Amino acid sequence: MCGVFGAFCKNGESVLEDVYLGLYALQHRGQESAGIAWNDGKDGKVLSSRGMGLVHIALDQQQLSSISARSAIGHVRYSTSGASDLSNAQPISANYSMGSLAIAHNGNITNASGIRSMLESRGAIFQSTTDTETIIHLMAHQSHKPPLDALVDALRKLRGAYSL
């Protein structure tokens, strides 16, 4: 069980503090780690802050409130797969040929182990033990497609119950 919270503002106002407060309200859904990923709207890069423990320990509210970002996602973690360490804290972000992306996920991908083995046999190098990273690798292996199409194709390969 985890908590996922996201926000977007059309008029350019920063949403980072809103996402921080949303995660704080979802703290009961996960207390192992917390993280926020955002796009500053300047160069398309995804930036993030993640830490272990409760939201107010893992994330610096004052620092986040000073950053301008019109879109962000956040995650509080209670692990059901993968170890309880910083490498498994979400959102997980990556840069690939089509740009930058971040994913936060709640649930259990039941065929993640098999997909991971297949991807590793094709040269994928995983940085965590969480099943969430499988989604990013599936997308990266379809780098000829726009990100949304790559995501849809990746999700078709997954089994289990989850939300992004």
Tab-separated table of C-alpha atoms in Angstrom:
chain	number	residue	atom	x	y	z
A	1	MET	CA	0.000	0.000	0.000
A	2	CYS	CA	1.389	3.381	-1.034
A	3	GLY	CA	0.068	6.851	-1.668
A	4	VAL	CA	0.355	8.746	-4.947
A	5	PHE	CA	-0.481	12.434	-5.394
A	6	GLY	CA	-0.096	14.678	-8.431
A	7	ALA	CA	-0.865	18.249	-9.417
A	8	PHE	CA	-0.751	20.428	-12.518
A	9	CYS	CA	-1.401	24.155	-12.848
A	10	LYS	CA	-2.159	25.699	-16.240
A	11	ASN	CA	-1.378	29.266	-15.196
A	12	GLY	CA	2.178	28.477	-14.162
A	13	GLU	CA	1.832	28.678	-10.387
A	14	SER	CA	4.069	26.250	-8.544
A	15	VAL	CA	2.455	23.058	-7.274
A	16	LEU	CA	5.319	21.589	-5.229
A	17	GLU	CA	4.018	22.706	-1.866
A	18	ASP	CA	0.560	21.381	-2.795
A	19	VAL	CA	2.046	17.978	-3.603
A	20	TYR	CA	4.057	18.046	-0.371
A	21	LEU	CA	0.873	18.726	1.624
A	22	GLY	CA	-0.983	16.044	-0.349
A	23	LEU	CA	1.680	13.503	0.578
A	24	TYR	CA	1.525	14.644	4.182
A	25	ALA	CA	-2.219	13.897	4.141
A	26	LEU	CA	-1.508	10.461	2.613
A	27	GLN	CA	1.203	9.640	5.168
A	28	HIS	CA	-0.959	6.853	6.636
A	29	ARG	CA	-0.529	4.939	3.328
A	30	GLY	CA	3.255	4.713	3.581
A	31	GLN	CA	5.918	5.756	6.049
A	32	GLU	CA	9.089	4.133	4.672
A	33	SER	CA	9.976	6.860	2.184
A	34	ALA	CA	8.613	9.886	0.368
A	35	GLY	CA	9.483	11.624	-2.851
A	36	ILE	CA	8.418	14.278	-5.324
A	37	ALA	CA	9.357	14.631	-9.003
A	38	TRP	CA	8.652	17.742	-11.043
A	39	ASN	CA	9.247	19.488	-14.323
A	40	ASP	CA	10.380	23.076	-14.060
A	41	GLY	CA	9.047	23.818	-17.549
A	42	LYS	CA	12.369	25.190	-18.772
A	43	ASP	CA	14.278	22.394	-20.462
A	44	GLY	CA	11.936	19.421	-20.119
A	45	LYS	CA	14.090	17.715	-17.500
A	46	VAL	CA	12.536	15.935	-14.560
A	47	LEU	CA	13.999	16.852	-11.182
A	48	SER	CA	13.279	15.049	-7.939
A	49	SER	CA	13.768	14.874	-4.217
A	50	ARG	CA	13.420	11.602	-2.309
A	51	GLY	CA	14.221	10.487	1.190
A	52	MET	CA	13.598	7.826	3.787
A	53	GLY	CA	11.047	8.148	6.560
A	54	LEU	CA	8.024	10.335	7.125
A	55	VAL	CA	7.233	13.143	4.691
A	56	HIS	CA	8.475	15.933	6.970
A	57	ILE	CA	11.784	14.069	7.451
A	58	ALA	CA	12.278	12.822	3.884
A	59	LEU	CA	11.443	16.102	2.139
A	60	ASP	CA	12.392	19.711	2.867
A	61	GLN	CA	9.144	21.697	2.681
A	62	GLN	CA	10.908	25.060	2.774
A	63	GLN	CA	13.220	24.133	-0.095
A	64	LEU	CA	10.353	22.742	-2.189
A	65	SER	CA	8.252	25.884	-1.651
A	66	SER	CA	11.059	27.960	-3.184
A	67	ILE	CA	11.079	25.954	-6.445
A	68	SER	CA	8.766	26.835	-9.323
A	69	ALA	CA	7.158	23.815	-10.981
A	70	ARG	CA	3.782	23.696	-12.710
A	71	SER	CA	3.507	19.892	-12.635
A	72	ALA	CA	4.610	17.334	-10.062
A	73	ILE	CA	3.927	13.857	-8.746
A	74	GLY	CA	4.631	12.523	-5.296
A	75	HIS	CA	4.727	9.168	-3.555
A	76	VAL	CA	4.775	7.784	-0.023
A	77	ARG	CA	5.910	4.164	0.191
A	78	TYR	CA	4.928	1.103	2.114
A	79	SER	CA	6.839	-1.668	0.371
A	80	THR	CA	5.162	-4.776	-0.963
A	81	SER	CA	8.100	-5.621	-3.228
A	82	GLY	CA	11.710	-4.524	-3.065
A	83	ALA	CA	13.817	-3.611	-0.073
A	84	SER	CA	13.205	-0.614	2.159
A	85	ASP	CA	16.048	1.623	0.980
A	86	LEU	CA	16.513	4.892	-0.895
A	87	SER	CA	17.059	3.213	-4.274
A	88	ASN	CA	13.446	2.003	-4.106
A	89	ALA	CA	11.943	5.352	-3.053
A	90	GLN	CA	9.612	6.818	-5.649
A	91	PRO	CA	8.916	8.569	-7.939
A	92	ILE	CA	11.492	6.852	-10.126
A	93	SER	CA	12.794	9.125	-12.862
A	94	ALA	CA	14.834	8.467	-15.979
A	95	ASN	CA	16.232	10.207	-19.023
A	96	TYR	CA	15.941	8.412	-22.343
A	97	SER	CA	15.936	9.243	-26.056
A	98	MET	CA	12.434	10.759	-25.977
A	99	GLY	CA	13.090	12.968	-22.944
A	100	SER	CA	12.687	12.713	-19.181
A	101	LEU	CA	9.954	11.007	-17.224
A	102	ALA	CA	8.991	10.052	-13.702
A	103	ILE	CA	6.647	7.339	-12.496
A	104	ALA	CA	5.004	6.781	-9.138
A	105	HIS	CA	3.076	3.562	-8.636
A	106	ASN	CA	0.897	1.857	-6.066
A	107	GLY	CA	0.149	-1.824	-6.323
A	108	ASN	CA	1.778	-5.068	-7.298
A	109	ILE	CA	2.930	-6.062	-10.769
A	110	THR	CA	2.746	-9.841	-10.511
A	111	ASN	CA	4.800	-10.587	-13.624
A	112	ALA	CA	7.533	-8.012	-12.897
A	113	SER	CA	10.139	-10.670	-12.109
A	114	GLY	CA	9.711	-12.384	-15.476
A	115	ILE	CA	9.737	-9.082	-17.366
A	116	ARG	CA	12.811	-7.974	-15.443
A	117	SER	CA	14.663	-11.185	-16.369
A	118	MET	CA	13.752	-10.718	-20.032
A	119	LEU	CA	14.900	-7.078	-20.013
A	120	GLU	CA	18.167	-7.936	-18.236
A	121	SER	CA	18.873	-10.591	-20.877
A	122	ARG	CA	18.561	-7.767	-23.441
A	123	GLY	CA	21.053	-5.581	-21.574
A	124	ALA	CA	18.869	-3.553	-19.200
A	125	ILE	CA	20.577	-2.477	-15.983
A	126	PHE	CA	18.246	-1.966	-13.032
A	127	GLN	CA	19.031	0.508	-10.257
A	128	SER	CA	16.438	-0.751	-7.755
A	129	THR	CA	14.566	-3.862	-6.698
A	130	THR	CA	11.097	-2.336	-7.039
A	131	ASP	CA	8.677	-3.504	-9.705
A	132	THR	CA	8.020	0.126	-10.701
A	133	GLU	CA	11.338	0.349	-12.522
A	134	THR	CA	10.134	-2.368	-14.894
A	135	ILE	CA	7.678	0.132	-16.412
A	136	ILE	CA	10.430	2.626	-17.239
A	137	HIS	CA	12.581	-0.065	-18.851
A	138	LEU	CA	9.677	-1.308	-20.967
A	139	MET	CA	9.151	2.256	-22.175
A	140	ALA	CA	12.840	2.822	-22.886
A	141	HIS	CA	12.929	-0.300	-25.050
A	142	GLN	CA	10.320	1.377	-27.268
A	143	SER	CA	12.223	4.625	-27.693
A	144	HIS	CA	11.013	5.008	-31.285
A	145	LYS	CA	7.499	5.727	-29.974
A	146	PRO	CA	6.157	8.887	-28.348
A	147	PRO	CA	6.171	8.577	-24.528
A	148	LEU	CA	2.405	8.111	-24.167
A	149	ASP	CA	2.340	5.325	-26.786
A	150	ALA	CA	5.347	3.654	-25.146
A	151	LEU	CA	3.568	3.821	-21.767
A	152	VAL	CA	0.362	2.296	-23.148
A	153	ASP	CA	2.331	-0.534	-24.774
A	154	ALA	CA	4.277	-1.120	-21.545
A	155	LEU	CA	1.088	-1.279	-19.477
A	156	ARG	CA	-0.369	-3.897	-21.819
A	157	LYS	CA	2.477	-6.223	-20.837
A	158	LEU	CA	1.896	-5.907	-17.092
A	159	ARG	CA	-0.238	-8.151	-14.908
A	160	GLY	CA	-1.505	-7.356	-11.443
A	161	ALA	CA	-3.366	-4.575	-9.701
A	162	TYR	CA	-1.803	-1.139	-9.712
A	163	SER	CA	-2.299	2.555	-10.304
A	164	LEU	CA	0.158	5.117	-11.663
